[in-house]
Coordinates of C-alpha atoms and ligand atoms in Angstrom, one line a residue:
X88 CA 59.9 -96.8 90.6
X89 CA 60.7 -95.1 87.3
X90 CA 63.8 -96.0 85.3
X91 CA 66.1 -93.8 83.3
X92 CA 68.5 -94.9 80.6
X93 CA 70.5 -92.5 78.5
X94 CA 73.3 -93.1 75.9
X95 CA 75.6 -91.1 73.7
X96 CA 78.4 -92.6 71.6
X97 CA 79.3 -94.4 68.4
X98 CA 76.4 -96.8 68.0
X99 CA 72.6 -96.6 67.4
X100 CA 71.1 -95.5 70.7
X101 CA 67.6 -97.0 70.4
X102 CA 68.6 -100.7 70.9
X103 CA 70.8 -99.7 73.9
X104 CA 68.0 -97.7 75.5
X105 CA 65.5 -100.6 75.0
X106 CA 67.9 -103.2 76.5
X107 CA 68.5 -100.9 79.5
X108 CA 64.8 -100.3 80.1
X109 CA 64.2 -104.1 79.9
X110 CA 66.7 -104.6 82.7
X111 CA 64.8 -102.0 84.8
X112 CA 61.3 -103.4 84.0
X113 CA 61.2 -105.2 87.3
X114 CA 61.0 -101.9 89.1
X115 CA 57.4 -101.5 88.2
X116 CA 56.0 -99.0 85.6
X117 CA 53.0 -98.2 83.6
X118 CA 54.4 -96.4 80.5
X119 CA 57.6 -96.0 78.6
X120 CA 59.3 -93.7 76.1
X121 CA 62.5 -92.6 74.4
X122 CA 63.9 -89.7 72.3
X123 CA 66.9 -89.9 70.1
X124 CA 68.7 -87.4 68.0
X125 CA 70.2 -87.1 64.5
X126 CA 71.9 -83.8 63.8
X127 CA 69.4 -81.1 65.0
X128 CA 66.4 -83.4 64.8
X129 CA 64.8 -85.2 67.7
X130 CA 62.8 -88.4 67.4
X131 CA 60.2 -88.9 70.2
X132 CA 58.5 -92.3 70.8
X133 CA 56.4 -92.9 73.9
X134 CA 53.6 -95.3 74.8
X135 CA 51.5 -96.2 77.8
X136 CA 51.5 -99.9 78.9
X137 CA 54.3 -102.4 78.9
X138 CA 57.7 -101.9 77.3
X139 CA 56.7 -104.3 74.5
X140 CA 54.2 -101.6 73.3
X141 CA 57.1 -99.1 73.0
X142 CA 59.1 -101.8 71.2
X143 CA 56.3 -102.2 68.7
X144 CA 56.1 -98.4 68.2
X145 CA 59.8 -98.1 67.6
X146 CA 59.8 -101.1 65.3
X147 CA 57.1 -99.4 63.2
X148 CA 58.7 -95.9 63.5
X149 CA 62.4 -96.3 64.2
X150 CA 64.1 -93.7 66.4
X151 CA 67.5 -93.1 64.7
X152 CA 70.6 -91.5 66.1
X153 CA 73.6 -92.2 68.3
X154 CA 72.3 -90.4 71.4
X155 CA 69.1 -90.6 73.3
X156 CA 67.3 -90.8 76.7
X157 CA 64.6 -93.1 77.8
X158 CA 62.3 -93.8 80.7
X159 CA 59.9 -96.2 82.3
X160 CA 57.3 -94.3 84.3
X161 CA 55.5 -95.2 87.6
X162 CA 52.7 -92.7 87.7
X163 CA 52.8 -90.1 90.5
X164 CA 51.0 -87.2 88.8
X165 CA 48.6 -87.9 86.0
X166 CA 47.3 -91.3 84.7
X167 CA 49.2 -93.9 82.7
X168 CA 48.6 -92.5 79.3
X169 CA 50.7 -91.9 76.1
X170 CA 50.7 -88.1 76.7
X171 CA 51.9 -88.5 80.3
X172 CA 54.6 -90.9 79.4
X173 CA 58.2 -89.4 79.4
X174 CA 60.1 -87.8 77.7
X175 CA 58.5 -84.4 78.0
X176 CA 59.3 -81.5 75.7
X177 CA 59.3 -77.7 76.0
X178 CA 57.0 -75.6 73.8
X179 CA 59.7 -75.1 71.1
X180 CA 60.4 -78.9 70.9
X181 CA 64.1 -78.1 71.6
X182 CA 64.3 -79.6 75.1
X183 CA 63.5 -83.2 76.2
X184 CA 63.4 -84.4 79.8
X185 CA 62.9 -87.7 81.6
X186 CA 62.5 -87.5 85.4
X187 CA 62.4 -89.8 88.4
X188 CA 61.1 -88.2 91.6
X189 CA 58.4 -85.6 92.6
X190 CA 58.4 -81.9 91.9
X191 CA 56.5 -80.8 95.0
X192 CA 55.9 -77.2 93.9
X193 CA 54.9 -78.1 90.4
X194 CA 51.4 -76.6 90.7
X195 CA 52.5 -73.0 91.4
X196 CA 55.3 -73.3 88.8
X197 CA 52.8 -74.6 86.2
X198 CA 50.3 -71.8 87.0
X199 CA 53.1 -69.3 86.6
X200 CA 54.2 -70.7 83.2
X201 CA 50.6 -70.9 82.0
X202 CA 50.0 -67.3 83.0
X203 CA 53.0 -66.5 80.7
X204 CA 51.3 -68.3 77.8
X205 CA 52.9 -71.8 78.1
X206 CA 50.5 -74.5 76.8
X207 CA 50.9 -77.9 78.7
X208 CA 50.4 -81.2 76.9
X209 CA 50.3 -83.5 80.0
X210 CA 49.2 -83.7 83.6
X211 CA 52.7 -84.5 84.8
X212 CA 54.9 -82.5 87.2
X213 CA 57.9 -83.3 84.9
X214 CA 56.6 -81.2 82.0
X215 CA 57.1 -78.1 84.2
X216 CA 60.8 -78.9 84.2
X217 CA 61.0 -79.1 80.4
X218 CA 59.4 -75.7 80.0
X219 CA 61.6 -74.1 82.7
X220 CA 64.8 -75.5 81.1
X221 CA 63.6 -74.3 77.7
X222 CA 62.9 -70.9 79.2
X223 CA 66.6 -70.6 80.4
X224 CA 68.2 -72.2 77.4
X225 CA 70.5 -69.9 75.5
X226 CA 73.0 -72.3 74.0
X227 CA 74.3 -73.9 77.3
X228 CA 72.2 -76.9 78.2
X229 CA 74.0 -77.6 81.5
X230 CA 73.6 -74.0 82.6
X231 CA 69.9 -74.0 81.7
X232 CA 69.3 -77.2 83.7
X233 CA 71.1 -75.8 86.7
X234 CA 69.2 -72.5 86.5
X235 CA 65.8 -74.3 86.1
X236 CA 66.5 -76.5 89.1
X237 CA 66.9 -73.5 91.4
X238 CA 63.1 -73.1 91.2
X239 CA 62.3 -76.7 92.0
X240 CA 61.4 -78.2 95.4
X241 CA 61.2 -81.9 95.7
X242 CA 63.3 -84.8 94.4
X243 CA 64.7 -85.5 91.0
X244 CA 66.9 -87.7 88.9
X245 CA 66.8 -86.3 85.4
X246 CA 68.3 -86.7 81.9
X247 CA 68.0 -83.8 79.5
X248 CA 68.7 -83.3 75.8
X249 CA 68.6 -80.4 73.4
X250 CA 68.3 -80.6 69.6
X251 CA 70.7 -77.7 69.4
X252 CA 73.5 -79.7 71.2
X253 CA 73.6 -83.1 69.3
X254 CA 75.2 -85.9 71.3
X255 CA 75.0 -84.1 74.6
X256 CA 73.1 -85.4 77.6
X257 CA 72.8 -83.6 80.9
X258 CA 71.9 -85.3 84.1
X259 CA 71.2 -84.0 87.6
X260 CA 70.2 -85.6 90.9
X261 CA 68.6 -84.8 94.2
X262 CA 67.1 -87.7 96.1
X263 CA 66.7 -90.0 93.1
X264 CA 69.8 -92.0 92.1
X265 CA 71.8 -91.5 88.8
X266 CA 74.9 -93.3 87.7
X267 CA 77.2 -92.6 84.8
X268 CA 78.3 -95.7 82.8
X269 CA 81.7 -95.6 81.1
X270 CA 81.5 -98.0 78.1
X271 CA 83.7 -98.9 75.1
X272 CA 81.7 -97.0 72.6
X273 CA 80.1 -94.3 74.6
X274 CA 78.8 -93.1 77.9
X275 CA 75.6 -94.0 79.7
X276 CA 73.3 -92.4 82.3
X277 CA 71.0 -94.6 84.3
X278 CA 68.9 -94.6 87.4
X279 CA 70.3 -98.1 88.4
X280 CA 73.6 -99.7 87.4
X281 CA 71.7 -102.9 86.5
X282 CA 70.6 -101.2 83.3
X283 CA 74.2 -101.1 82.2
X284 CA 74.9 -104.8 82.3
X285 CA 76.5 -105.9 79.0
X286 CA 77.4 -102.4 78.0
X287 CA 79.5 -100.9 80.8
X288 CA 81.4 -102.3 83.8
X289 CA 82.7 -99.0 85.0
X290 CA 80.5 -96.5 86.7
X291 CA 80.7 -93.1 88.3
X292 CA 78.1 -92.3 91.0
X293 CA 76.4 -88.9 91.0
X294 CA 75.7 -87.4 94.4
X295 CA 72.9 -85.1 95.4
X296 CA 73.0 -81.6 93.9
X297 CA 75.5 -82.6 91.3
X298 CA 75.0 -82.2 87.6
X299 CA 76.8 -84.1 84.8
X300 CA 77.3 -83.6 81.1
X301 CA 77.9 -86.5 78.8
X302 CA 79.1 -86.2 75.2
X303 CA 80.4 -89.2 73.2
X304 CA 83.0 -90.7 75.5
X305 CA 83.5 -87.6 77.6
X306 CA 81.8 -86.9 80.8
X307 CA 82.1 -84.3 83.6
X308 CA 80.5 -83.6 86.9
X309 CA 79.8 -80.2 88.4
X310 CA 78.5 -79.1 91.8
X311 CA 75.8 -76.5 92.5
X312 CA 78.1 -73.6 91.6
X313 CA 79.0 -75.4 88.3
X314 CA 82.5 -76.0 89.7
X315 CA 84.1 -79.2 88.3
X316 CA 83.9 -82.1 90.7
X317 CA 86.4 -85.0 90.6
X318 CA 84.8 -88.4 90.9
X319 CA 86.1 -92.0 91.1
X320 CA 85.4 -94.6 88.5
X321 CA 84.2 -97.9 90.1
X322 CA 84.5 -101.2 88.4
X323 CA 81.3 -103.1 89.3
X324 CA 81.4 -105.7 86.5
X325 CA 81.5 -108.6 89.0
X326 CA 78.2 -107.4 90.5
X327 CA 76.4 -106.8 87.3
X328 CA 76.4 -110.5 86.4
X329 CA 74.4 -110.5 83.3
X330 CA 73.0 -113.9 84.0
X331 CA 71.6 -113.0 87.4
X332 CA 68.9 -110.7 85.9
X333 CA 67.9 -113.4 83.4
X334 CA 64.8 -115.5 84.2
X335 CA 66.3 -118.7 82.8
X336 CA 63.9 -121.6 82.8
X337 CA 61.7 -120.3 85.6
X338 CA 58.2 -119.0 84.9
X339 CA 58.8 -116.0 87.2
X340 CA 61.8 -114.2 88.7
X341 CA 60.3 -114.6 92.1
X342 CA 60.4 -118.4 91.8
X343 CA 64.0 -118.3 90.5
X344 CA 65.0 -116.1 93.5
X345 CA 63.2 -118.4 96.0
X346 CA 65.3 -121.3 94.6
X347 CA 68.5 -119.3 94.6
X348 CA 68.4 -119.0 98.4
X349 CA 70.7 -121.9 99.3
X350 CA 73.4 -120.2 97.1
X351 CA 72.6 -116.6 98.1
X352 CA 72.7 -117.4 101.8
X353 CA 76.0 -119.2 101.1
X354 CA 77.2 -116.1 99.3
X355 CA 76.2 -113.9 102.2
X356 CA 78.5 -115.9 104.4
X357 CA 81.3 -116.5 101.9
X358 CA 84.7 -115.3 103.4
X359 CA 83.0 -113.9 106.5
X360 CA 83.0 -116.9 108.9
X361 CA 86.4 -117.1 110.7
X362 CA 86.9 -120.5 112.2
X363 CA 90.2 -119.6 113.9
X364 CA 88.7 -116.7 115.8
X365 CA 85.3 -118.4 116.1
X366 CA 83.7 -115.2 114.9
X367 CA 82.6 -113.4 111.8
X368 CA 84.6 -110.9 109.9
X369 CA 83.4 -108.0 107.6
X370 CA 85.5 -105.9 105.3
X371 CA 83.3 -102.8 105.1
X372 CA 82.1 -102.2 108.6
X373 CA 84.7 -99.5 109.2
X374 CA 84.4 -100.1 112.9
X375 CA 87.1 -101.7 115.0
X376 CA 86.3 -104.3 117.7
X377 CA 87.1 -101.7 120.3
X378 CA 84.5 -99.3 118.7
X379 CA 82.0 -102.2 118.6
X380 CA 82.5 -102.8 122.3
X381 CA 81.5 -99.2 123.0
X382 CA 78.1 -99.7 121.4
X383 CA 75.3 -99.5 124.0
X384 CA 72.4 -99.9 121.7
X385 CA 71.4 -100.4 118.0
X386 CA 68.5 -98.8 116.3
X387 CA 67.5 -100.8 113.2
X388 CA 65.5 -99.0 110.5
X389 CA 64.0 -100.1 107.3
X390 CA 60.8 -100.6 105.3
X391 CA 58.6 -103.6 104.4
X392 CA 60.5 -106.9 104.3
X393 CA 63.7 -105.2 105.3
X394 CA 61.9 -104.0 108.4
X395 CA 60.8 -107.5 109.1
X396 CA 64.4 -108.7 108.8
X397 CA 65.3 -106.0 111.3
X398 CA 62.8 -107.4 113.7
X399 CA 64.5 -110.8 113.5
X400 CA 67.7 -108.9 114.1
X401 CA 66.4 -107.5 117.3
X402 CA 66.0 -111.0 118.7
X403 CA 69.4 -112.0 117.3
X404 CA 71.3 -109.1 118.8
X405 CA 69.6 -109.7 122.2
X406 CA 70.2 -113.4 122.1
X407 CA 73.8 -113.5 120.7
X408 CA 75.2 -110.1 121.7
X409 CA 73.1 -109.2 124.7
X410 CA 72.7 -105.8 123.1
X411 CA 69.5 -103.7 123.4
X412 CA 67.9 -103.0 120.1
X413 CA 64.9 -101.1 118.8
X414 CA 63.5 -101.5 115.4
X415 CA 61.8 -98.5 113.7
X416 CA 59.9 -98.1 110.4
X417 CA 62.2 -95.7 108.5
X418 CA 59.2 -93.6 107.5
X419 CA 58.5 -93.0 111.2
X420 CA 62.0 -92.8 112.5
X421 CA 63.0 -90.0 110.0
X422 CA 60.4 -87.6 111.5
X423 CA 60.7 -88.6 115.1
X424 CA 63.2 -86.9 117.4
X425 CA 63.9 -89.6 119.9
X426 CA 66.5 -89.0 122.6
X427 CA 69.4 -91.1 121.4
X428 CA 72.5 -91.5 123.5
X429 CA 76.0 -91.2 122.1
X430 CA 76.9 -94.9 121.8
X431 CA 74.0 -95.8 119.6
X432 CA 74.5 -97.2 116.1
X433 CA 71.8 -96.8 113.5
X434 CA 71.6 -99.8 111.2
X435 CA 69.7 -99.3 107.9
X436 CA 68.5 -102.5 106.2
X437 CA 67.6 -102.2 102.5
X438 CA 67.8 -104.5 99.5
X439 CA 67.8 -101.7 96.9
X440 CA 69.8 -99.1 98.8
X441 CA 67.5 -96.4 97.4
X442 CA 64.3 -96.5 99.5
X443 CA 63.6 -92.9 100.1
X444 CA 62.4 -93.2 103.7
X445 CA 65.4 -95.4 104.7
X446 CA 67.8 -93.0 103.0
X447 CA 66.3 -90.1 104.8
X448 CA 66.4 -91.9 108.1
X449 CA 70.1 -92.6 107.5
X450 CA 70.8 -89.0 106.6
X451 CA 69.0 -87.7 109.7
X452 CA 71.0 -90.1 111.9
X453 CA 74.2 -88.9 110.3
X454 CA 73.1 -85.3 110.8
X455 CA 72.8 -86.1 114.5
X456 CA 76.3 -87.4 114.5
X457 CA 75.5 -91.1 114.9
X458 CA 77.5 -94.0 113.5
X459 CA 75.5 -95.4 110.7
X460 CA 75.7 -98.9 109.1
X461 CA 73.8 -100.4 106.2
X462 CA 73.0 -103.9 105.2
X463 CA 72.4 -103.6 101.5
X464 CA 72.2 -105.7 98.3
X465 CA 72.8 -103.2 95.5
X466 CA 76.5 -102.3 95.3
X467 CA 77.1 -98.5 95.1
X468 CA 73.5 -97.6 95.9
X469 CA 72.9 -94.3 97.7
X470 CA 72.5 -95.9 101.2
X471 CA 75.5 -98.2 100.7
X472 CA 77.7 -95.2 99.8
X473 CA 76.3 -92.8 102.5
X474 CA 76.5 -95.1 105.5
X475 CA 79.7 -95.0 107.5
X476 CA 80.1 -98.7 106.9
X477 CA 78.1 -101.8 106.1
X478 CA 77.7 -105.2 104.7
X479 CA 76.7 -106.2 101.2
X480 CA 74.3 -109.2 100.8
X481 CA 76.0 -110.5 97.5
X482 CA 72.6 -111.9 96.6
X483 CA 72.6 -110.7 93.0
X484 CA 69.9 -108.6 91.5
X485 CA 66.5 -109.2 93.1
X486 CA 64.1 -108.7 90.2
X487 CA 60.8 -109.9 91.7
X488 CA 59.0 -107.0 93.5
X489 CA 58.3 -109.4 96.4
X490 CA 61.5 -109.7 98.3
X491 CA 62.6 -113.3 99.0
X492 CA 66.3 -114.0 98.8
X493 CA 67.1 -110.6 100.2
X494 CA 65.2 -111.4 103.3
X495 CA 67.0 -114.6 104.1
X496 CA 70.4 -113.0 103.3
X497 CA 69.6 -110.0 105.4
X498 CA 68.8 -112.3 108.4
X499 CA 71.9 -114.3 107.7
X500 CA 74.1 -111.2 107.8
X501 CA 72.3 -110.0 111.0
X502 CA 73.1 -113.4 112.6
X503 CA 76.8 -113.0 111.6
X504 CA 76.9 -109.4 112.9
X505 CA 75.4 -110.6 116.2
X506 CA 78.0 -113.3 116.4
X507 CA 80.8 -110.8 115.7
X508 CA 79.5 -108.3 118.4
X509 CA 78.7 -111.2 120.8
X510 CA 82.3 -112.4 120.5
X511 CA 83.6 -109.0 121.5
X512 CA 81.6 -109.4 124.7
X513 CA 80.4 -112.6 126.3
X514 CA 80.4 -115.3 123.7
X515 CA 83.1 -117.9 124.2
X516 CA 85.1 -119.3 121.3
X517 CA 83.3 -122.6 121.9
X518 CA 80.0 -120.9 121.5
X519 CA 81.2 -118.9 118.6
X520 CA 82.4 -122.0 116.8
X521 CA 79.0 -123.7 117.4
X522 CA 77.2 -120.8 115.8
X523 CA 79.6 -120.9 112.8
X524 CA 78.8 -124.6 112.3
X525 CA 75.1 -123.9 112.6
X526 CA 75.3 -121.1 110.0
X527 CA 77.4 -123.3 107.7
X528 CA 74.6 -125.9 107.7
X529 CA 72.0 -123.3 106.6
X530 CA 72.3 -123.7 102.8
X531 CA 71.6 -127.4 103.0
X532 CA 68.7 -126.8 105.4
X533 CA 67.2 -124.3 102.9
X534 CA 67.7 -126.8 100.1
X535 CA 65.9 -129.4 102.2
X536 CA 63.1 -126.8 102.9
X537 CA 62.6 -126.3 99.2
X538 CA 61.6 -129.9 98.8
X539 CA 58.2 -129.1 100.3
X540 CA 57.2 -127.2 97.1
X541 CA 54.9 -129.8 95.6
X542 CA 53.2 -130.3 98.9
X543 CA 52.8 -126.5 99.3
X544 CA 51.3 -126.3 95.9
X545 CA 48.6 -128.8 96.9
X546 CA 47.9 -126.7 100.0
X547 CA 47.7 -123.5 97.9
X548 CA 44.9 -125.1 95.9
X549 CA 42.9 -125.6 99.1
X550 CA 43.2 -122.0 100.2
X551 CA 43.6 -119.9 97.1
X552 CA 40.1 -118.5 97.4
X553 CA 40.4 -117.3 101.0
X554 CA 39.8 -113.7 101.6
X555 CA 41.6 -113.3 104.9
X556 CA 44.5 -115.2 106.3
X557 CA 46.3 -115.0 109.7
X558 CA 50.0 -115.7 110.2
X559 CA 51.0 -116.5 113.7
X560 CA 54.3 -117.1 115.4
X561 CA 56.2 -116.3 118.6
X562 CA 59.7 -115.0 119.5
X563 CA 62.0 -115.4 116.5
X564 CA 59.0 -116.5 114.4
X565 CA 56.8 -113.5 115.1
X566 CA 58.7 -111.4 112.5
X567 CA 58.6 -114.4 110.2
X568 CA 54.8 -114.4 110.5
X569 CA 54.7 -110.7 109.6
X570 CA 56.9 -111.4 106.6
X571 CA 54.8 -114.4 105.5
X572 CA 51.7 -112.2 105.6
X573 CA 53.3 -109.5 103.6
X574 CA 54.4 -112.0 100.9
X575 CA 50.8 -113.3 100.5
X576 CA 49.1 -109.9 100.5
X577 CA 51.5 -108.2 98.1
X578 CA 51.4 -110.8 95.3
X579 CA 48.0 -112.5 95.7
X580 CA 46.0 -109.4 96.9
X581 CA 44.5 -111.6 99.7
X582 CA 44.2 -109.7 103.0
X583 CA 46.7 -111.3 105.4
X584 CA 47.9 -110.3 108.8
X585 CA 50.9 -111.4 110.8
X586 CA 50.6 -111.5 114.6
X587 CA 52.5 -112.6 117.6
X588 CA 50.6 -115.8 118.3
X589 CA 49.5 -114.9 121.8
X590 CA 48.2 -111.6 120.6
X591 CA 45.5 -113.4 118.7
X592 CA 43.4 -113.7 121.8
X593 CA 43.4 -109.9 122.2
X594 CA 41.2 -109.2 119.2
X595 CA 42.2 -111.0 115.9
X596 CA 40.5 -114.3 117.0
X597 CA 37.3 -112.5 116.4
X598 CA 38.1 -112.8 112.7
X599 CA 38.4 -116.6 112.9
X600 CA 35.8 -118.8 111.3
X601 CA 35.8 -121.8 108.9
X602 CA 36.7 -119.5 106.0
X603 CA 39.7 -117.9 107.6
X604 CA 42.8 -120.0 107.6
X605 CA 45.6 -119.4 110.1
X606 CA 49.2 -120.2 109.2
X607 CA 51.1 -121.2 112.4
X608 CA 54.9 -121.3 112.6
X609 CA 55.3 -124.0 115.2
X610 CA 58.6 -125.9 114.9
X611 CA 59.9 -127.4 118.2
X612 CA 61.4 -124.8 120.5
X613 CA 61.1 -123.1 123.9
X614 CA 57.6 -121.8 123.2
X615 CA 56.2 -124.8 121.3
X616 CA 53.6 -125.7 123.9
X617 CA 52.4 -122.1 124.0
X618 CA 51.9 -122.0 120.3
X619 CA 50.2 -125.3 120.3
X620 CA 47.7 -123.9 122.8
X621 CA 47.1 -121.0 120.4
X622 CA 46.5 -123.4 117.6
X623 CA 43.9 -125.3 119.7
X624 CA 42.1 -122.0 120.4
X625 CA 41.8 -121.5 116.6
X626 CA 40.7 -125.0 116.0
X627 CA 38.0 -124.7 118.7
X628 CA 36.5 -121.9 116.6
X629 CA 36.5 -124.0 113.4
X630 CA 39.4 -122.1 111.9
X631 CA 41.5 -124.0 109.4
X632 CA 45.1 -124.4 110.4
X633 CA 48.2 -124.7 108.3
X634 CA 51.2 -125.5 110.5
X635 CA 54.9 -125.1 109.5
X636 CA 56.5 -127.5 111.9
X637 CA 59.3 -129.9 112.6
X638 CA 59.5 -133.0 110.5
X639 CA 57.2 -135.8 111.6
X640 CA 55.7 -133.9 114.4
X641 CA 52.6 -136.0 115.3
X642 CA 51.4 -133.7 118.0
X643 CA 51.0 -130.9 115.4
X644 CA 49.6 -133.2 112.8
X645 CA 46.9 -134.3 115.1
X646 CA 45.6 -130.7 115.4
X647 CA 46.4 -128.9 112.1
X648 CA 44.5 -129.4 108.9
X649 CA 47.7 -129.2 106.9
X650 CA 51.3 -129.4 108.0
X651 CA 54.5 -128.3 106.2
X652 CA 57.6 -129.8 107.6
X653 CA 60.8 -127.7 107.7
X654 CA 64.3 -129.0 108.8
X655 CA 65.1 -128.6 112.4
X656 CA 67.6 -125.8 113.0
X657 CA 68.4 -123.7 116.1
X658 CA 65.6 -121.3 117.0
X659 CA 67.5 -118.2 116.0
X660 CA 67.8 -119.6 112.4
X661 CA 64.1 -120.8 112.2
X662 CA 63.0 -117.5 110.5
X663 CA 65.2 -118.3 107.5
X664 CA 64.1 -121.9 106.9
X665 CA 60.4 -121.1 107.8
X666 CA 60.4 -118.3 105.2
X667 CA 60.8 -120.8 102.4
X668 CA 57.4 -122.5 102.6
X669 CA 55.7 -119.2 103.2
X670 CA 57.3 -117.7 100.1
X671 CA 56.2 -120.7 98.1
X672 CA 52.7 -120.7 99.5
X673 CA 52.3 -117.0 98.6
X674 CA 53.8 -117.7 95.1
X675 CA 51.6 -120.7 94.3
X676 CA 48.4 -118.9 95.6
X677 CA 49.2 -115.8 93.5
X678 CA 49.8 -118.0 90.4
X679 CA 46.4 -119.8 91.0
X680 CA 44.8 -116.4 91.3
X681 CA 46.3 -115.2 88.0
X682 CA 48.2 -112.4 89.6
X683 CA 51.3 -110.7 88.1
X684 CA 53.7 -112.4 90.5
X685 CA 56.8 -110.4 89.5
X686 CA 55.1 -107.0 89.1
X687 CA 52.1 -106.9 91.5
X688 CA 49.6 -104.1 91.0
X689 CA 50.4 -100.7 92.6
X690 CA 53.8 -101.9 93.8
X691 CA 57.3 -100.9 92.7
X692 CA 60.6 -102.7 93.5
X693 CA 62.3 -99.7 94.9
X694 CA 60.2 -97.0 96.5
X695 CA 62.3 -93.9 95.9
X696 CA 59.5 -91.5 96.6
X697 CA 58.0 -90.7 100.1
Ligands
AGP1 C1 58.9 -106.6 100.1 O1 58.4 -107.8 99.5 C2 58.4 -105.4 99.3 N1 58.7 -105.4 98.0 C3 58.8 -104.1 100.0 O2 58.2 -104.1 101.3 C4 60.3 -103.8 100.3 O3 60.8 -104.7 101.2 C5 60.4 -102.4 100.8 O4 60.0 -101.5 99.9 C6 61.9 -102.1 101.2 O5 62.7 -102.1 100.1 P1 64.3 -102.1 100.3 O6 64.6 -103.3 101.0 O7 64.8 -102.0 98.9 O8 64.6 -100.8 101.1

């Protein structure tokens, strides 16, 4: 989604804005721009295309000044053109706005403004806001912003400047995140704390319907009635690790993040496995063991990869905690009105903590009075702050749009949560300790799984031209099949479908021919023979088979065209180790197809619009 970076202080703003936008590039965008100020003059620079294009423009035509706002745009209204890039100005050139979100009623507002003689320069919804603020500006920028927003329906995270108020930046949020950065030589406003790395370790989170004013090193926050709001300053320096968001020697962030997984899974477990009690401990659940014992059911909600992690969670909670679980797409759950009994916990899973549908599902659950938990990677994100309690992944920034390390850490946290709840019910200390030992062995198992990379690369060369691929697994590996298919389709643009292996006979097998490879997840386990039968059924129809299986499994090797061995781990942990070859397969095929692996077309890292 779009990115916002603003700065006001005692140093040139332009380099700060560009550095911040570079750290937000991974979110996906199609144009970028900035505006800075010197005295009563504003300097607007904006360009469609990659950030480098804006960099060239600013190098040729510097944007001077110690305050400014900037933006990377992911088009919602109007194409990716120079004139649709943000910032947008009002007719007088006094007001400049950058905006994340969607103004749902922009058409009637635009028509009304046009009927009053306003000339529009772009096709965006955002420009409406610039004209409205300009309309209500009479020397008080914050007041004008507040008044203009009373006409707006939809979502926004905005930063606004006026040439009549040098050094002042006003921000406001409803549904799109904004954070104030408190630095040594000024204050920042950003849509994502990651943009502040290297400039500010201390942040103040803006909540919905709040408005902030920044000037030099001063900042204040107001509510809807413009009454001052006190807010805490959070030190998140340890989470902003500057190095984490650097690509290092890797060709793509996605590959770096795939290889980080032994460490990120270890980080997810660090300090949370309690040998003495043979259970797991969490600092931020905000639920006692007694309260956990009262839970009758868990509803897990999320989107995309996080939803797939939730599906693994369903099997984990059933297996380890004997707890009924249902998993819902957040986009569906937020609008359903299911009968939910009192002792139900709603667990939101999200890497970014800003996915609009997941945030809305969480808020709806809170409105209904349910206890809400979140498993999240971005510290201080909206969902992390609004859930009653939760667990951070500690996986570091995930830059590649295709989620990899977040998935394996999410499943790891779910396994620990299931252990914790299971130990408040029927799991013995012996069983608990066994699970702890099995979890502790995970990082090494992942390290071992990564050694298949060269082999996977050769397999990718065989199948890179496929147009359709099936991913098939059972039980714990059914969600892993869905996730493997999502990885392939979202970065290589090959149509891929994940299915429960037995389901293939109820339709999808009609797709199978010699040009349609099927990826089977078939390590040894309780349903091994069943999955082998499904593999035979595919082979009988000349379908090529790639099998992710246990090391040295001759029975599989006798049937499959290609095998990828993964280390033997307990079935409930197989989704984690099996994810590694599937991530690498998708990555290598996408590279062979010349796709933009880290920023696939049409996708954004954090979907903060509906
Ligand atoms: C996964 O590879 C995708 N990038 C996407 O499905 C993602 O998982 C989904 O948008 C949810 O994002 P979140 O985890 O940040 O909520």
